mmCIF file of C-alpha atoms in Angstrom:
data_model
loop_
_atom_site.group_PDB
_atom_site.id
_atom_site.type_symbol
_atom_site.label_atom_id
_atom_site.label_comp_id
_atom_site.label_asym_id
_atom_site.label_seq_id
_atom_site.Cartn_x
_atom_site.Cartn_y
_atom_site.Cartn_z
ATOM 1 C CA MET A 985 0.000 0.000 0.000
ATOM 2 C CA GLN A 986 1.371 3.352 -1.059
ATOM 3 C CA ARG A 987 1.672 5.989 1.617
ATOM 4 C CA LYS A 988 0.733 9.588 1.025
ATOM 5 C CA LEU A 989 2.613 12.794 1.573
ATOM 6 C CA THR A 990 1.434 16.366 1.266
ATOM 7 C CA ILE A 991 2.791 18.884 -1.206
ATOM 8 C CA GLN A 992 4.159 20.869 1.725
ATOM 9 C CA GLN A 993 6.125 17.840 2.916
ATOM 10 C CA LEU A 994 7.597 17.261 -0.535
ATOM 11 C CA LYS A 995 8.570 20.920 -0.843
ATOM 12 C CA ASN A 996 10.319 20.831 2.528
ATOM 13 C CA ILE A 997 12.120 17.580 1.719
ATOM 14 C CA THR A 998 13.499 18.869 -1.561
ATOM 15 C CA LEU A 999 14.536 22.285 -0.223
ATOM 16 C CA GLU A 1000 16.342 20.690 2.706
ATOM 17 C CA SER A 1001 18.032 18.218 0.354
ATOM 18 C CA GLN A 1002 19.099 21.168 -1.783
ATOM 19 C CA GLY A 1003 20.718 22.853 1.214
ATOM 20 C CA LEU A 1004 18.279 25.777 1.220
ATOM 21 C CA LEU A 1005 16.625 25.368 4.610
ATOM 22 C CA ARG A 1006 19.711 25.418 6.823
ATOM 23 C CA ARG A 1007 22.487 27.941 6.968
ATOM 24 C CA SER A 1008 25.861 26.455 5.931
ATOM 25 C CA ALA A 1009 24.256 23.089 5.166
ATOM 26 C CA PHE A 1010 27.422 21.936 3.375
ATOM 27 C CA GLY A 1011 29.927 23.496 5.757
ATOM 28 C CA LYS A 1012 32.274 26.386 5.147
ATOM 29 C CA GLY A 1013 35.102 27.349 2.849
ATOM 30 C CA LYS A 1014 36.443 25.452 -0.138
ATOM 31 C CA LYS A 1015 35.617 22.082 1.406
ATOM 32 C CA ALA A 1016 31.948 23.110 1.443
ATOM 33 C CA VAL A 1017 32.109 23.651 -2.331
ATOM 34 C CA LEU A 1018 33.238 20.075 -2.848
ATOM 35 C CA ASN A 1019 30.622 18.819 -0.373
ATOM 36 C CA ALA A 1020 27.897 20.728 -2.188
ATOM 37 C CA LEU A 1021 28.989 19.483 -5.605
ATOM 38 C CA ASP A 1022 29.228 15.873 -4.386
ATOM 39 C CA HIS A 1023 25.710 16.158 -2.972
ATOM 40 C CA LEU A 1024 24.036 18.072 -5.803
ATOM 41 C CA GLY A 1025 25.762 16.037 -8.503
ATOM 42 C CA TYR A 1026 26.507 18.891 -10.877
ATOM 43 C CA LEU A 1027 26.627 22.666 -11.112
ATOM 44 C CA GLN A 1028 25.537 24.376 -14.305
ATOM 45 C CA ILE A 1029 28.001 26.794 -15.888
ATOM 46 C CA ASP A 1030 26.621 29.908 -17.504
ATOM 47 C CA THR A 1031 28.438 32.643 -19.404
ATOM 48 C CA LEU A 1032 25.947 35.451 -18.713
ATOM 49 C CA SER A 1033 27.353 38.016 -16.308
ATOM 50 C CA ILE A 1034 24.442 40.423 -15.763
ATOM 51 C CA VAL A 1035 25.043 39.547 -12.131
ATOM 52 C CA GLU A 1036 27.676 37.112 -10.797
ATOM 53 C CA ARG A 1037 27.678 34.022 -13.003
ATOM 54 C CA ALA A 1038 25.266 31.192 -12.243
ATOM 55 C CA HIS A 1039 27.796 28.632 -10.965
ATOM 56 C CA HIS A 1040 29.155 31.077 -8.410
ATOM 57 C CA HIS A 1041 25.703 32.397 -7.500
ATOM 58 C CA THR A 1042 24.359 28.875 -6.862
ATOM 59 C CA LEU A 1043 27.190 28.114 -4.447
ATOM 60 C CA TRP A 1044 26.987 31.517 -2.737
ATOM 61 C CA THR A 1045 23.317 30.816 -1.987
ATOM 62 C CA ARG A 1046 24.329 27.747 0.026
ATOM 63 C CA ILE A 1047 27.757 28.702 1.346
ATOM 64 C CA PRO A 1048 27.776 32.059 3.190
ATOM 65 C CA ASP A 1049 31.560 32.497 3.050
ATOM 66 C CA TYR A 1050 31.877 31.389 -0.580
ATOM 67 C CA LYS A 1051 34.640 32.923 -2.710
ATOM 68 C CA THR A 1052 34.670 32.662 -6.499
ATOM 69 C CA ASN A 1053 38.260 31.389 -6.616
ATOM 70 C CA TYR A 1054 37.260 28.172 -4.816
ATOM 71 C CA LEU A 1055 35.892 26.529 -7.972
ATOM 72 C CA ASP A 1056 38.941 27.468 -10.038
ATOM 73 C CA GLU A 1057 41.214 25.997 -7.358
ATOM 74 C CA LEU A 1058 39.253 22.733 -7.260
ATOM 75 C CA VAL A 1059 39.512 22.394 -11.044
ATOM 76 C CA LYS A 1060 43.268 23.027 -10.873
ATOM 77 C CA GLU A 1061 43.558 20.451 -8.069
ATOM 78 C CA HIS A 1062 41.717 17.924 -10.285
ATOM 79 C CA GLN A 1063 38.957 17.387 -7.716
ATOM 80 C CA VAL A 1064 36.362 18.866 -10.056
ATOM 81 C CA PHE A 1065 36.069 18.665 -13.830
ATOM 82 C CA GLU A 1066 33.977 20.273 -16.533
ATOM 83 C CA TYR A 1067 31.689 18.445 -18.909
ATOM 84 C CA TRP A 1068 28.007 18.048 -19.762
ATOM 85 C CA PHE A 1069 25.239 16.953 -17.438
ATOM 86 C CA HIS A 1070 22.152 18.368 -19.129
ATOM 87 C CA ALA A 1071 24.232 21.454 -19.954
ATOM 88 C CA ALA A 1072 27.822 22.619 -19.481
ATOM 89 C CA SER A 1073 28.558 21.813 -15.841
ATOM 90 C CA TYR A 1074 31.069 21.281 -13.086
ATOM 91 C CA LEU A 1075 31.035 17.692 -11.793
ATOM 92 C CA PRO A 1076 32.909 15.879 -9.004
ATOM 93 C CA MET A 1077 35.930 14.032 -10.387
ATOM 94 C CA LYS A 1078 34.773 10.788 -8.757
ATOM 95 C CA ASP A 1079 31.895 10.693 -11.281
ATOM 96 C CA PHE A 1080 34.129 10.978 -14.347
ATOM 97 C CA ARG A 1081 33.354 7.495 -15.672
ATOM 98 C CA PHE A 1082 29.711 8.452 -16.164
ATOM 99 C CA VAL A 1083 30.563 10.979 -18.886
ATOM 100 C CA LEU A 1084 32.486 8.368 -20.897
ATOM 101 C CA PRO A 1085 29.415 7.185 -22.876
ATOM 102 C CA ARG A 1086 28.748 10.706 -24.152
ATOM 103 C CA MET A 1087 32.420 11.223 -25.005
ATOM 104 C CA LEU A 1088 32.415 8.016 -27.032
ATOM 105 C CA GLU A 1089 29.184 9.030 -28.749
ATOM 106 C CA VAL A 1090 30.733 12.335 -29.842
ATOM 107 C CA LYS A 1091 33.921 10.632 -31.025
ATOM 108 C CA GLN A 1092 32.010 8.115 -33.138
ATOM 109 C CA ASN A 1093 29.624 10.679 -34.630
ATOM 110 C CA GLU A 1094 31.343 12.353 -37.570
ATOM 111 C CA SER A 1095 28.306 14.557 -38.207
ATOM 112 C CA HIS A 1096 28.343 15.982 -34.680
ATOM 113 C CA TYR A 1097 27.567 19.706 -34.584
ATOM 114 C CA TYR A 1098 31.233 20.371 -33.716
ATOM 115 C CA ASN A 1099 32.328 19.022 -37.099
ATOM 116 C CA ALA A 1100 35.979 19.976 -36.779
ATOM 117 C CA ASP A 1101 38.734 19.794 -39.370
ATOM 118 C CA PRO A 1102 40.811 16.626 -38.673
ATOM 119 C CA LYS A 1103 44.073 18.404 -39.569
ATOM 120 C CA MET A 1104 43.328 21.177 -37.105
ATOM 121 C CA MET A 1105 42.458 18.639 -34.390
ATOM 122 C CA LEU A 1106 45.730 16.783 -34.951
ATOM 123 C CA TYR A 1107 47.694 20.047 -34.916
ATOM 124 C CA ILE A 1108 46.118 21.108 -31.616
ATOM 125 C CA ILE A 1109 46.637 17.726 -29.943
ATOM 126 C CA ASP A 1110 50.279 17.538 -31.074
ATOM 127 C CA THR A 1111 50.954 21.113 -29.947
ATOM 128 C CA ILE A 1112 49.450 20.653 -26.474
ATOM 129 C CA ARG A 1113 51.167 17.297 -26.023
ATOM 130 C CA ALA A 1114 54.537 18.793 -26.907
ATOM 131 C CA GLU A 1115 54.281 22.264 -25.394
ATOM 132 C CA GLY A 1116 51.860 21.830 -22.492
ATOM 133 C CA PRO A 1117 48.454 23.316 -21.625
ATOM 134 C CA LYS A 1118 47.041 25.960 -23.974
ATOM 135 C CA ARG A 1119 44.201 28.445 -24.078
ATOM 136 C CA ALA A 1120 42.038 28.964 -27.153
ATOM 137 C CA ARG A 1121 43.652 32.312 -27.885
ATOM 138 C CA ASP A 1122 47.107 30.667 -27.993
ATOM 139 C CA PHE A 1123 46.132 29.129 -31.340
ATOM 140 C CA GLU A 1124 44.781 32.302 -32.913
ATOM 141 C CA ASN A 1125 48.040 33.737 -34.236
ATOM 142 C CA GLU A 1126 49.655 30.358 -34.797
ATOM 143 C CA THR A 1127 46.890 29.082 -37.045
ATOM 144 C CA LYS A 1128 46.822 32.218 -39.148
ATOM 145 C CA LYS A 1129 50.478 31.590 -40.080
ATOM 146 C CA LEU A 1130 49.642 28.197 -41.544
ATOM 147 C CA GLY A 1131 47.432 29.466 -44.343
ATOM 148 C CA SER A 1132 44.327 31.492 -44.993
ATOM 149 C CA TRP A 1133 41.964 28.614 -44.203
ATOM 150 C CA TRP A 1134 43.656 28.013 -40.837
ATOM 151 C CA ASN A 1135 41.824 30.771 -38.982
ATOM 152 C CA TRP A 1136 40.372 31.341 -35.529
ATOM 153 C CA LYS A 1137 36.993 29.679 -36.069
ATOM 154 C CA PRO A 1138 38.330 26.226 -37.086
ATOM 155 C CA ALA A 1139 40.703 26.240 -34.106
ATOM 156 C CA LYS A 1140 37.890 26.979 -31.681
ATOM 157 C CA ILE A 1141 35.671 24.292 -33.209
ATOM 158 C CA ALA A 1142 38.514 21.764 -33.019
ATOM 159 C CA LEU A 1143 39.172 22.539 -29.354
ATOM 160 C CA GLU A 1144 35.521 22.091 -28.453
ATOM 161 C CA ARG A 1145 35.303 18.838 -30.400
ATOM 162 C CA LEU A 1146 38.433 17.457 -28.727
ATOM 163 C CA PHE A 1147 37.039 18.483 -25.355
ATOM 164 C CA LEU A 1148 33.626 16.898 -25.942
ATOM 165 C CA GLN A 1149 35.101 13.621 -27.150
ATOM 166 C CA GLY A 1150 37.422 13.455 -24.146
ATOM 167 C CA ASP A 1151 40.861 13.888 -25.743
ATOM 168 C CA LEU A 1152 41.285 17.237 -23.986
ATOM 169 C CA MET A 1153 40.108 18.394 -20.577
ATOM 170 C CA ILE A 1154 39.981 21.807 -18.965
ATOM 171 C CA SER A 1155 42.907 21.854 -16.563
ATOM 172 C CA GLU A 1156 42.255 25.293 -15.094
ATOM 173 C CA ARG A 1157 40.213 28.447 -15.487
ATOM 174 C CA ASP A 1158 40.712 32.154 -15.113
ATOM 175 C CA GLY A 1159 37.137 33.420 -15.041
ATOM 176 C CA MET A 1160 35.679 32.269 -18.360
ATOM 177 C CA GLN A 1161 39.127 31.778 -19.941
ATOM 178 C CA LYS A 1162 39.732 28.022 -20.162
ATOM 179 C CA THR A 1163 43.070 26.198 -20.348
ATOM 180 C CA TYR A 1164 43.112 22.816 -22.100
ATOM 181 C CA ASP A 1165 45.443 19.878 -21.551
ATOM 182 C CA ILE A 1166 45.705 16.249 -22.634
ATOM 183 C CA ALA A 1167 43.105 14.260 -20.683
ATOM 184 C CA GLU A 1168 45.524 11.720 -19.203
ATOM 185 C CA ARG A 1169 47.560 14.563 -17.681
ATOM 186 C CA VAL A 1170 44.484 15.958 -15.937
ATOM 187 C CA LEU A 1171 42.883 12.762 -14.667
ATOM 188 C CA PRO A 1172 44.075 11.487 -11.254
ATOM 189 C CA ASN A 1173 46.018 8.224 -11.369
ATOM 190 C CA ASP A 1174 43.415 6.372 -9.316
ATOM 191 C CA ILE A 1175 40.369 7.480 -11.318
ATOM 192 C CA ASP A 1176 37.986 4.736 -12.479
ATOM 193 C CA LEU A 1177 37.882 4.726 -16.295
ATOM 194 C CA THR A 1178 35.500 1.798 -16.657
ATOM 195 C CA ARG A 1179 32.729 2.740 -19.056
ATOM 196 C CA PRO A 1180 29.399 2.155 -17.277
ATOM 197 C CA SER A 1181 26.743 -0.088 -18.734
ATOM 198 C CA SER A 1182 23.424 1.533 -19.653
ATOM 199 C CA LEU A 1183 21.941 0.130 -16.437
ATOM 200 C CA GLU A 1184 24.817 1.511 -14.340
ATOM 201 C CA PHE A 1185 24.341 4.902 -15.971
ATOM 202 C CA ALA A 1186 20.636 4.821 -15.114
ATOM 203 C CA GLU A 1187 21.491 3.929 -11.513
ATOM 204 C CA TYR A 1188 23.893 6.888 -11.377
ATOM 205 C CA LEU A 1189 21.155 9.255 -12.578
ATOM 206 C CA VAL A 1190 18.527 7.885 -10.182
ATOM 207 C CA LYS A 1191 20.792 8.079 -7.131
ATOM 208 C CA THR A 1192 22.058 11.546 -8.103
ATOM 209 C CA TYR A 1193 18.535 12.973 -8.277
ATOM 210 C CA LEU A 1194 17.370 11.212 -5.118
ATOM 211 C CA ARG A 1195 20.357 12.497 -3.160
ATOM 212 C CA ALA A 1196 20.042 16.048 -4.494
ATOM 213 C CA TYR A 1197 16.268 16.441 -4.181
ATOM 214 C CA GLY A 1198 15.139 13.805 -1.669
ATOM 215 C CA TRP A 1199 12.513 12.644 -4.135
ATOM 216 C CA THR A 1200 12.194 12.498 -7.885
ATOM 217 C CA THR A 1201 10.026 11.457 -10.822
ATOM 218 C CA VAL A 1202 10.810 9.374 -13.896
ATOM 219 C CA LYS A 1203 10.285 12.474 -16.060
ATOM 220 C CA GLN A 1204 12.901 14.441 -14.161
ATOM 221 C CA ILE A 1205 15.483 11.654 -14.294
ATOM 222 C CA THR A 1206 15.046 11.151 -18.054
ATOM 223 C CA HIS A 1207 14.941 14.876 -18.859
ATOM 224 C CA LEU A 1208 16.606 15.486 -22.266
ATOM 225 C CA LYS A 1209 17.559 11.801 -22.522
ATOM 226 C CA ALA A 1210 15.825 10.190 -25.471
ATOM 227 C CA GLY A 1211 15.014 6.518 -26.036
ATOM 228 C CA GLU A 1212 13.085 3.723 -24.433
ATOM 229 C CA THR A 1213 16.203 2.024 -23.059
ATOM 230 C CA ILE A 1214 17.007 4.769 -20.549
ATOM 231 C CA ARG A 1215 13.379 4.933 -19.395
ATOM 232 C CA LYS A 1216 13.210 1.151 -18.939
ATOM 233 C CA ASN A 1217 16.514 1.090 -17.031
ATOM 234 C CA VAL A 1218 15.425 3.959 -14.781
ATOM 235 C CA ASN A 1219 12.207 2.127 -13.919
ATOM 236 C CA ASP A 1220 14.171 -1.077 -13.248
ATOM 237 C CA VAL A 1221 16.522 0.792 -10.895
ATOM 238 C CA LEU A 1222 13.611 2.438 -9.071
ATOM 239 C CA ASN A 1223 11.839 -0.886 -8.628
ATOM 240 C CA ALA A 1224 15.029 -2.475 -7.274
ATOM 241 C CA LEU A 1225 15.434 0.368 -4.758
ATOM 242 C CA ILE A 1226 11.827 -0.113 -3.657
ATOM 243 C CA GLU A 1227 12.467 -3.836 -3.097
ATOM 244 C CA ASP A 1228 15.571 -3.000 -1.071
ATOM 245 C CA ASP A 1229 13.483 -0.608 1.065
ATOM 246 C CA ILE A 1230 15.679 2.349 0.101
ATOM 247 C CA ILE A 1231 12.891 4.360 -1.504
ATOM 248 C CA GLU A 1232 9.105 4.429 -1.462
ATOM 249 C CA LYS A 1233 6.670 5.210 -4.234
ATOM 250 C CA VAL A 1234 4.329 7.904 -2.969
ATOM 251 C CA THR A 1235 1.130 9.239 -4.471
ATOM 252 C CA ILE A 1236 -0.551 12.599 -4.144
ATOM 253 C CA GLU A 1237 -3.955 13.026 -5.713
ATOM 254 C CA GLY A 1238 -3.718 14.983 -8.935
ATOM 255 C CA TYR A 1239 0.068 14.630 -9.206
ATOM 256 C CA PRO A 1240 2.400 12.058 -10.802
ATOM 257 C CA SER A 1241 3.884 9.362 -8.580
ATOM 258 C CA VAL A 1242 7.103 10.367 -6.858
ATOM 259 C CA TYR A 1243 9.908 8.248 -5.458
ATOM 260 C CA VAL A 1244 11.111 9.355 -2.031
ATOM 261 C CA LEU A 1245 14.119 8.232 -0.020
ATOM 262 C CA ARG A 1246 12.795 5.903 2.664
ATOM 263 C CA ASP A 1247 14.438 7.671 5.600
ATOM 264 C CA LEU A 1248 12.788 10.960 4.563
ATOM 265 C CA VAL A 1249 9.215 9.689 4.274
ATOM 266 C CA ASP A 1250 8.539 9.750 8.017
ATOM 267 C CA ARG A 1251 10.635 12.840 8.629
ATOM 268 C CA ARG A 1252 8.636 15.906 9.579
ATOM 269 C CA ILE A 1253 10.267 19.222 8.776
ATOM 270 C CA THR A 1254 7.904 21.469 10.662
ATOM 271 C CA LYS A 1255 9.927 24.591 11.374
ATOM 272 C CA ILE A 1256 10.813 26.526 8.245
ATOM 273 C CA ARG A 1257 13.133 29.492 8.674
ATOM 274 C CA GLU A 1258 11.450 32.665 7.466
ATOM 275 C CA GLU A 1259 14.436 33.655 5.365
ATOM 276 C CA ILE A 1260 14.876 34.705 1.770
ATOM 277 C CA ASN A 1261 16.913 32.816 -0.810
ATOM 278 C CA LEU A 1262 17.658 34.697 -4.008
ATOM 279 C CA LEU A 1263 18.250 32.016 -6.623
ATOM 280 C CA SER A 1264 20.084 32.008 -9.917
ATOM 281 C CA PRO A 1265 17.915 31.168 -12.961
ATOM 282 C CA PHE A 1266 20.183 28.124 -13.384
ATOM 283 C CA ASP A 1267 20.124 27.032 -9.733
ATOM 284 C CA ASN A 1268 19.690 23.276 -9.289
ATOM 285 C CA ALA A 1269 16.519 23.882 -7.273
ATOM 286 C CA ILE A 1270 14.810 25.815 -10.075
ATOM 287 C CA ILE A 1271 16.270 24.364 -13.271
ATOM 288 C CA HIS A 1272 13.514 21.758 -13.817
ATOM 289 C CA ARG A 1273 10.781 24.259 -14.667
ATOM 290 C CA ASP A 1274 7.906 21.767 -14.971
ATOM 291 C CA ARG A 1275 8.647 20.296 -11.555
ATOM 292 C CA VAL A 1276 8.769 23.744 -9.953
ATOM 293 C CA GLN A 1277 5.510 24.778 -11.575
ATOM 294 C CA GLN A 1278 3.751 21.556 -10.663
ATOM 295 C CA PHE A 1279 4.889 21.134 -7.075
ATOM 296 C CA PHE A 1280 5.735 24.709 -6.055
ATOM 297 C CA ASN A 1281 3.047 26.471 -8.101
ATOM 298 C CA PHE A 1282 5.662 28.809 -9.545
ATOM 299 C CA ASP A 1283 5.711 29.365 -13.294
ATOM 300 C CA TYR A 1284 9.272 30.438 -14.027
ATOM 301 C CA ARG A 1285 10.949 31.008 -17.371
ATOM 302 C CA ILE A 1286 14.108 32.970 -17.976
ATOM 303 C CA GLU A 1287 13.443 35.727 -20.513
ATOM 304 C CA CYS A 1288 16.939 36.726 -21.642
ATOM 305 C CA TYR A 1289 16.367 34.679 -24.814
ATOM 306 C CA THR A 1290 12.946 36.281 -25.380
ATOM 307 C CA PRO A 1291 12.634 39.379 -27.612
ATOM 308 C CA LYS A 1292 12.517 42.506 -25.449
ATOM 309 C CA GLU A 1293 8.998 43.443 -26.494
ATOM 310 C CA LYS A 1294 7.686 40.046 -25.408
ATOM 311 C CA ARG A 1295 9.292 39.939 -21.952
ATOM 312 C CA GLN A 1296 6.863 39.991 -19.054
ATOM 313 C CA TYR A 1297 9.202 40.398 -16.079
ATOM 314 C CA GLY A 1298 12.669 41.256 -17.358
ATOM 315 C CA TYR A 1299 15.914 40.081 -18.935
ATOM 316 C CA PHE A 1300 17.474 38.189 -16.009
ATOM 317 C CA CYS A 1301 14.954 37.591 -13.224
ATOM 318 C CA LEU A 1302 16.039 35.853 -10.028
ATOM 319 C CA PRO A 1303 13.418 33.713 -8.250
ATOM 320 C CA ILE A 1304 12.679 34.835 -4.682
ATOM 321 C CA LEU A 1305 12.147 31.976 -2.225
ATOM 322 C CA PHE A 1306 10.666 32.869 1.178
ATOM 323 C CA GLY A 1307 10.824 29.833 3.447
ATOM 324 C CA ASN A 1308 9.340 27.166 1.185
ATOM 325 C CA THR A 1309 7.302 29.491 -1.047
ATOM 326 C CA PHE A 1310 8.340 31.311 -4.201
ATOM 327 C CA ILE A 1311 6.867 34.757 -3.653
ATOM 328 C CA GLY A 1312 8.122 36.481 -6.796
ATOM 329 C CA ARG A 1313 11.094 37.395 -8.923
ATOM 330 C CA VAL A 1314 13.434 40.335 -9.370
ATOM 331 C CA ASP A 1315 15.191 41.449 -12.542
ATOM 332 C CA CYS A 1316 18.690 42.493 -11.482
ATOM 333 C CA LYS A 1317 21.746 44.003 -13.075
ATOM 334 C CA ALA A 1318 25.122 44.749 -11.526
ATOM 335 C CA HIS A 1319 26.450 48.037 -12.918
ATOM 336 C CA ARG A 1320 30.029 47.197 -12.012
ATOM 337 C CA LYS A 1321 31.572 50.416 -13.290
ATOM 338 C CA ASN A 1322 29.421 52.428 -10.869
ATOM 339 C CA ARG A 1323 29.380 49.633 -8.280
ATOM 340 C CA GLN A 1324 25.597 49.727 -8.204
ATOM 341 C CA LEU A 1325 23.151 46.817 -8.067
ATOM 342 C CA GLU A 1326 19.927 47.768 -9.818
ATOM 343 C CA LEU A 1327 16.644 46.027 -9.046
ATOM 344 C CA ILE A 1328 15.119 46.834 -12.417
ATOM 345 C CA HIS A 1329 11.797 45.135 -11.708
ATOM 346 C CA LEU A 1330 10.678 43.569 -8.437
ATOM 347 C CA HIS A 1331 7.553 41.529 -9.134
ATOM 348 C CA ILE A 1332 5.664 40.054 -6.174
ATOM 349 C CA GLU A 1333 3.243 37.228 -6.961
ATOM 350 C CA LYS A 1334 2.180 35.984 -3.543
ATOM 351 C CA GLN A 1335 0.134 39.005 -2.494
ATOM 352 C CA SER A 1336 -1.525 36.934 0.246
ATOM 353 C CA ILE A 1337 1.745 37.001 2.227
ATOM 354 C CA ASP A 1338 2.075 40.287 4.120
ATOM 355 C CA PHE A 1339 5.188 42.018 2.795
ATOM 356 C CA GLU A 1340 6.121 43.061 6.333
ATOM 357 C CA LEU A 1341 6.921 39.384 6.991
ATOM 358 C CA TRP A 1342 9.531 39.138 4.250
ATOM 359 C CA VAL A 1343 10.678 42.672 3.431
ATOM 360 C CA GLU A 1344 13.486 42.841 6.012
ATOM 361 C CA PRO A 1345 15.045 39.453 5.149
ATOM 362 C CA PHE A 1346 14.650 40.361 1.460
ATOM 363 C CA ALA A 1347 16.457 43.669 1.954
ATOM 364 C CA GLU A 1348 19.166 41.898 3.943
ATOM 365 C CA ILE A 1349 19.820 39.320 1.229
ATOM 366 C CA ILE A 1350 19.845 42.031 -1.437
ATOM 367 C CA LYS A 1351 22.515 43.912 0.518
ATOM 368 C CA LYS A 1352 24.611 40.738 0.754
ATOM 369 C CA PHE A 1353 24.041 40.027 -2.929
ATOM 370 C CA ALA A 1354 25.153 43.552 -3.822
ATOM 371 C CA ALA A 1355 28.398 43.022 -1.918
ATOM 372 C CA PHE A 1356 28.870 39.629 -3.595
ATOM 373 C CA ASN A 1357 28.623 41.433 -6.935
ATOM 374 C CA GLY A 1358 31.150 44.063 -5.914
ATOM 375 C CA CYS A 1359 28.487 46.764 -5.529
ATOM 376 C CA ASN A 1360 28.068 49.229 -2.686
ATOM 377 C CA SER A 1361 24.819 50.917 -3.702
ATOM 378 C CA ILE A 1362 21.365 49.647 -4.581
ATOM 379 C CA LYS A 1363 18.760 51.153 -6.866
ATOM 380 C CA LEU A 1364 15.117 50.038 -6.890
ATOM 381 C CA THR A 1365 13.463 51.084 -10.152
ATOM 382 C CA LEU A 1366 10.079 49.354 -10.367
ATOM 383 C CA VAL A 1367 7.783 47.342 -8.084
ATOM 384 C CA SER A 1368 4.777 45.461 -9.416
ATOM 385 C CA PRO A 1369 1.962 45.212 -8.674
ATOM 386 C CA LEU A 1370 2.302 48.853 -7.638
ATOM 387 C CA ASN A 1371 2.881 49.070 -3.881
ATOM 388 C CA ASN A 1372 4.137 52.465 -2.734
ATOM 389 C CA SER A 1373 4.456 51.351 0.886
ATOM 390 C CA LEU A 1374 6.729 48.461 -0.057
ATOM 391 C CA ALA A 1375 8.809 50.592 -2.440
ATOM 392 C CA LEU A 1376 9.229 53.347 0.143
ATOM 393 C CA LEU A 1377 10.224 50.912 2.882
ATOM 394 C CA LEU A 1378 12.813 49.191 0.681
ATOM 395 C CA ASN A 1379 14.251 52.473 -0.515
ATOM 396 C CA ASN A 1380 14.610 53.675 3.067
ATOM 397 C CA ILE A 1381 16.469 50.478 3.977
ATOM 398 C CA PHE A 1382 18.729 50.705 0.943
ATOM 399 C CA CYS A 1383 19.504 54.366 1.630
ATOM 400 C CA GLN A 1384 20.663 53.409 5.147
ATOM 401 C CA TYR A 1385 22.808 50.650 3.639
ATOM 402 C CA GLU A 1386 24.373 53.153 1.258
ATOM 403 C CA ALA A 1387 25.150 55.534 4.080
ATOM 404 C CA ILE A 1388 27.159 52.747 5.706
ATOM 405 C CA SER A 1389 28.745 51.628 2.425
ATOM 406 C CA ALA A 1390 29.749 55.101 1.181
ATOM 407 C CA PRO A 1391 27.645 54.920 -1.974
ATOM 408 C CA ILE A 1392 28.571 56.356 -5.312
ATOM 409 C CA ILE A 1393 25.007 56.796 -6.536
ATOM 410 C CA ALA A 1394 21.991 57.734 -4.451
ATOM 411 C CA VAL A 1395 18.830 55.634 -4.591
ATOM 412 C CA PRO A 1396 15.924 57.429 -6.262
ATOM 413 C CA SER A 1397 12.331 56.983 -5.233
ATOM 414 C CA SER A 1398 10.520 54.045 -6.793
ATOM 415 C CA SER A 1399 7.214 54.526 -8.541
#
């Protein structure tokens, strides 16, 4: 007989599993970064820098003393590597064998979208093997000397192809500038290079999602993974875990069946801290949009890829989580030259929650986020639905913050 859980229980389980209900859930310092990555399974990399990039933002949300150099150091120490999960990601080095099937797929697929010139690939491999790690820009001038068709674009395509098929790995980073090296020089000597079977790969996915979220669905596990084989293997793994009493299949009327870790089913998370989490659009907790809409009743889509005239909320909106409820979103931009964080559009959706309950923790997290982005002043431009009391209160708080922080730009009144 299947037991039942409430939506509130599922929300609490997944937010606690994500490290969003307890301060410093993964510890402190660089070790906490590795703990968080081991637990979450991956960390999506994003190149957009409207505010601090997504991979750093996601860790900062969970690790109060996080510093952006921690990730770069872990890559250089070969404890973390870069590859694809469902997108470009950081992954714990211990999971390297589970990217081998994709690497082999790329290598065997001549029509892959990174259809690189074989001569360029051989030139790059030979150069890096002989001369040591290289950045993409190191090949720009060199390739131009070899002939008019040896230009920057083919070199970049070749590097990406060699990276995706596993011949090269990223050995270190300086911001978004990547350094490539021969894979065997990056991989630790004791790393397991056994290619997993399709069933082992399914087990890896199932256990990753269960650990990171506390519960999962078949749809989430097989997201962006086509074919009946992966779906069958995932179901076989889930059924085996049920038989071993590791997970339970739980039903909620009107929702798809979910699979919950057994030791979390009877756990009651009753006290939720009334704090604000300001999430990246690519945060692990928000990245599966259908799941968030269905179980958290929060319809979130990032609009930076939407034409300006069709945007509803803004270019780069950050979801606002209050306790276990998404109360709205805020379109932010860090004006780094002026050291000002602008809240271009603060949109509050949960009007039933008195803003006096969340306004102070929201202001506090915004001040911390401004500092994280290297800003010492805050500008609030628009609040919707229109709420003059809320806008005035926030502006007063931000003005006090600026007085302490020696602001460059004063905060104007919000309309």
